[in-house]
Short mmCIF file of C-alpha atoms in Angstrom, two decimals:
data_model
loop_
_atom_site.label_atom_id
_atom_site.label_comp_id
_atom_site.label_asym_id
_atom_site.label_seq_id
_atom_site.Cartn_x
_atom_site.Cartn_y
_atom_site.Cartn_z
CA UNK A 24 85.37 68.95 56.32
CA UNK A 25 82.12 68.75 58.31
CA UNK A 26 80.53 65.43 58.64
CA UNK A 27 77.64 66.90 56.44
CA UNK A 28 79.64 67.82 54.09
CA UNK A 29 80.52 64.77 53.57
CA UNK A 30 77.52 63.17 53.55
CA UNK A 31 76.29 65.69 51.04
CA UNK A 32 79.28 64.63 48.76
CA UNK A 33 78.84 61.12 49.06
CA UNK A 34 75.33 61.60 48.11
CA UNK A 35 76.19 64.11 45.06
CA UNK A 36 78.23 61.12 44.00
CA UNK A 37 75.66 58.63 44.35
CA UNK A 38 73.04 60.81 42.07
CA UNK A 39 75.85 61.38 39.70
CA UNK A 40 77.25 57.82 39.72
CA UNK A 41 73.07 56.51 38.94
CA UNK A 42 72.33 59.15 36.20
CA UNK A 43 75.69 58.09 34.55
CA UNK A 44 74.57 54.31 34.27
CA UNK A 45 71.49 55.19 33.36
CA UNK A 46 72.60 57.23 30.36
CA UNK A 47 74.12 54.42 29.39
CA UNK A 48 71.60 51.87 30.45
CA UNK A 49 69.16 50.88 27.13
CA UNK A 50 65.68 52.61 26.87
CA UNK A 51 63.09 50.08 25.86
CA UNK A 52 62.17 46.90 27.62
CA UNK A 53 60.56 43.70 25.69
CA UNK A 54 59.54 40.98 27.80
CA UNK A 55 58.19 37.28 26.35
CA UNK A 56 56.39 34.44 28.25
CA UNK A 57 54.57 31.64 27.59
CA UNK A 58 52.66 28.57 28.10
CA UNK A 59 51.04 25.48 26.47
CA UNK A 60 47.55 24.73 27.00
CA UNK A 61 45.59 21.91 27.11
CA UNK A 62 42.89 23.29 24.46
CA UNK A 63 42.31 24.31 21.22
CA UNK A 64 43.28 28.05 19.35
CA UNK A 65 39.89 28.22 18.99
CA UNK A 66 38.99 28.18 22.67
CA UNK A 67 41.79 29.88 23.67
CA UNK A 68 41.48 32.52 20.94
CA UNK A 69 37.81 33.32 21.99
CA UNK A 70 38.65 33.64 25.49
CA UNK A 71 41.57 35.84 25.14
CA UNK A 72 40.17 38.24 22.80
CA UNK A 73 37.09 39.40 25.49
CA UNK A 74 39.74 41.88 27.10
CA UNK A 75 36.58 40.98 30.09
CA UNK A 76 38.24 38.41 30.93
CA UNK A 77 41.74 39.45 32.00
CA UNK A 78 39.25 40.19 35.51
CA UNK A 79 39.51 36.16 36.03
CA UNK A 80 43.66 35.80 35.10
CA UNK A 81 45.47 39.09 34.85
CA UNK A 82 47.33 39.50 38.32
CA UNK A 83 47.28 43.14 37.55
CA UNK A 84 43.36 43.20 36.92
CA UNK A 85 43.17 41.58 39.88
CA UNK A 86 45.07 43.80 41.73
CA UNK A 87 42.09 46.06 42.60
CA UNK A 88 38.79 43.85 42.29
CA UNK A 89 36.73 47.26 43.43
CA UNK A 90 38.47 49.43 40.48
CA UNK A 91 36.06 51.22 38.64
CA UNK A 92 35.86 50.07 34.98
CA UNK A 93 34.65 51.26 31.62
CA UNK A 94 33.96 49.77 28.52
CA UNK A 95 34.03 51.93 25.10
CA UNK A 96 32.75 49.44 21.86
CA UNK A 97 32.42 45.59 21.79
CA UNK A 98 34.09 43.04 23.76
CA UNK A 99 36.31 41.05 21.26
CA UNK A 100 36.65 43.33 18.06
CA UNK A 101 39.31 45.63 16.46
CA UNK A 102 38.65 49.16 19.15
CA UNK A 103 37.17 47.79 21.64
CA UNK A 104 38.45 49.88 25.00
CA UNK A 105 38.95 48.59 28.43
CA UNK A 106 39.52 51.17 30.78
CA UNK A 107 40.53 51.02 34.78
CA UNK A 108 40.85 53.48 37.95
CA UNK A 109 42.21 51.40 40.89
CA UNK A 110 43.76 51.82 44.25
CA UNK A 111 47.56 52.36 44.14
CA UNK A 112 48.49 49.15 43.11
CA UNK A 113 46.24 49.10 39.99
CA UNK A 114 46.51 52.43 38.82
CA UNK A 115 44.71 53.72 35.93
CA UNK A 116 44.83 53.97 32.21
CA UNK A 117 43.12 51.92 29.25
CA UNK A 118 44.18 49.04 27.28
CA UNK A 119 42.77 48.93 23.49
CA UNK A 120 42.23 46.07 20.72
CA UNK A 121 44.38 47.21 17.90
CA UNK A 122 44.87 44.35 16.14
CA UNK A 123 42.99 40.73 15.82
CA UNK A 124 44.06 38.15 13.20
CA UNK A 125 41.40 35.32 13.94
CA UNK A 126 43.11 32.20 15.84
CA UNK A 127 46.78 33.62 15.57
CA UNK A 128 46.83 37.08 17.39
CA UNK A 129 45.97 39.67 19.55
CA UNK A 130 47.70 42.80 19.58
CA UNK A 131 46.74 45.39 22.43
CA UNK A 132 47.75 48.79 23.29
CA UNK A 133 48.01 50.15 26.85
CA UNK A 134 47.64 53.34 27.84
CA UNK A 135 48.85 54.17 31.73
CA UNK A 136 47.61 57.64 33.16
CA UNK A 137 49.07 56.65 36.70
CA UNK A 138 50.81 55.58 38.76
CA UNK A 139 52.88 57.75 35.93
CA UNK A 140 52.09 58.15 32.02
CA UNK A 141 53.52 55.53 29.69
CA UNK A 142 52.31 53.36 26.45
CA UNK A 143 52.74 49.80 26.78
CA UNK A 144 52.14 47.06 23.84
CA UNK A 145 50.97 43.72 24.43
CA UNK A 146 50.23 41.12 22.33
CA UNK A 147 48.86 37.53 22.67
CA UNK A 148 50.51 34.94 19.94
CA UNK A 149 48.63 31.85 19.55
CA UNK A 150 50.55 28.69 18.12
CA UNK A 151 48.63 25.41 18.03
CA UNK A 152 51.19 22.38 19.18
CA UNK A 153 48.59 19.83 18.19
CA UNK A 154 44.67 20.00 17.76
CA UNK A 155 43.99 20.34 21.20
CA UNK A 156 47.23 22.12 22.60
CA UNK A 157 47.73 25.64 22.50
CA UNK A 158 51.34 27.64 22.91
CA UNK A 159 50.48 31.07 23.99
CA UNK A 160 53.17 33.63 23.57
CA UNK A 161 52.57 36.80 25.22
CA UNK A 162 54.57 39.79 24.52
CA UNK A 163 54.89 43.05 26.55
CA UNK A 164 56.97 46.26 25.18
CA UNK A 165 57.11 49.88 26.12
CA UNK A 166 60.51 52.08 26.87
CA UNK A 167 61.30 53.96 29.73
CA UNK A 168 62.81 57.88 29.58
CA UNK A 169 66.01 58.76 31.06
CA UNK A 170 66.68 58.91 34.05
CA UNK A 171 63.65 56.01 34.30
CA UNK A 172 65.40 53.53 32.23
CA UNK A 173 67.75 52.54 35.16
CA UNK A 174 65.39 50.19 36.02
CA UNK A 175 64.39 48.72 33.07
CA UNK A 176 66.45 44.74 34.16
CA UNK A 177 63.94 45.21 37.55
CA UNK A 178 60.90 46.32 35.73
CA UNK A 179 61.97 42.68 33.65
CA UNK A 180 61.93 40.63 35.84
CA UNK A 181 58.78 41.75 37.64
CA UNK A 182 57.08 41.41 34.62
CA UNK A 183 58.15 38.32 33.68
CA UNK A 184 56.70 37.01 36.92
CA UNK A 185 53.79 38.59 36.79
CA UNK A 186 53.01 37.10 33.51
CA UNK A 187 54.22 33.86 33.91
CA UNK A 188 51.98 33.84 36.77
CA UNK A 189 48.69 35.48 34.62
CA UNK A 190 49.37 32.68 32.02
CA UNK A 191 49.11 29.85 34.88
CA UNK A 192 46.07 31.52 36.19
CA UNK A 193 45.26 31.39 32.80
CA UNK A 194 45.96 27.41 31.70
CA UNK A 195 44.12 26.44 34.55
CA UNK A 196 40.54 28.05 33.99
CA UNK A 197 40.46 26.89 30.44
CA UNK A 198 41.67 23.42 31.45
CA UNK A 199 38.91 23.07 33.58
#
């Protein structure tokens, strides 16, 4: 056997060997993070709800402070459309109010175009811990298709970081 041969085995193997744990890998990723801030669910409601502001918090907003942006409807209601075309980092797609329940929630749906086409949902929980302290859960769930979903536990954990890092940048401009 030829040295490529075996290197074209090996690599057969390799293929085979990730499309096998993929099949068995789960499809759909749900991520949760959170943090307490020093405010009320009033203020944090009406700052979270003007999908605007994600430009001052979201590490992904930020990502691309030159992307092109559209707006379709008002700022803060039920519809209102936020749409992006970025560099490579950012991407494109649109994110959309779906659902507002005044002071407790904020449920969003995200539409990617590219880097590659996917759905996303993410919502913002509000909790109040005391009159002026604020537990935001936020929420972020999509799936991935085969042969994708192999890296759903990476895709995880890089979005667990990225959020826990949105809802610092978050705490500390309405702290302020």
């Amino acid at each position: 056997m030829t040295i490529l041969t075996t290197i074209l085995y090996v690599f057969a193997a390799l293929v085979a060997l990730v499309l096998l744990v993929a099949l068995l890998k789960k499809k759909t990723y749900d991520v949760t993070c959170e943090v307490v801030i020093n405010t009320s669910k009033q203020n944090v409601f009406g700052y979270l709800k003007q999908l605007k502001n994600q430009d001052n918090f979201n590490i992904w907003v930020m990502a691309d402070p030159t992307a092109k942006k559209e707006f379709k409807g008002e700022d803060g209601t039920t519809g209102f459309v936020y749409a992006w075309n970025g560099n490579k980092k950012a991407g494109e797609g649109e994110q959309e109010i779906k659902k507002l329940i005044e002071n407790e929630l904020i449920a969003t749906e995200i539409r990617f175009i590219r880097p590659f086409k996917a759905v996303a949902y993410a919502d913002y929980k509000l909790e109040s811990v005391s009159e002026n302290q604020t537990k935001v859960i936020w929420n972020n769930k999509s799936t991935m298709k085969y042969p994708m979903n192999v890296m759903i536990s990476m895709i995880e954990k890089m979005l667990a970081k990225d959020m826990n890092t949105s809802l610092l940048n978050l705490k500390n401009i309405l702290e302020k």
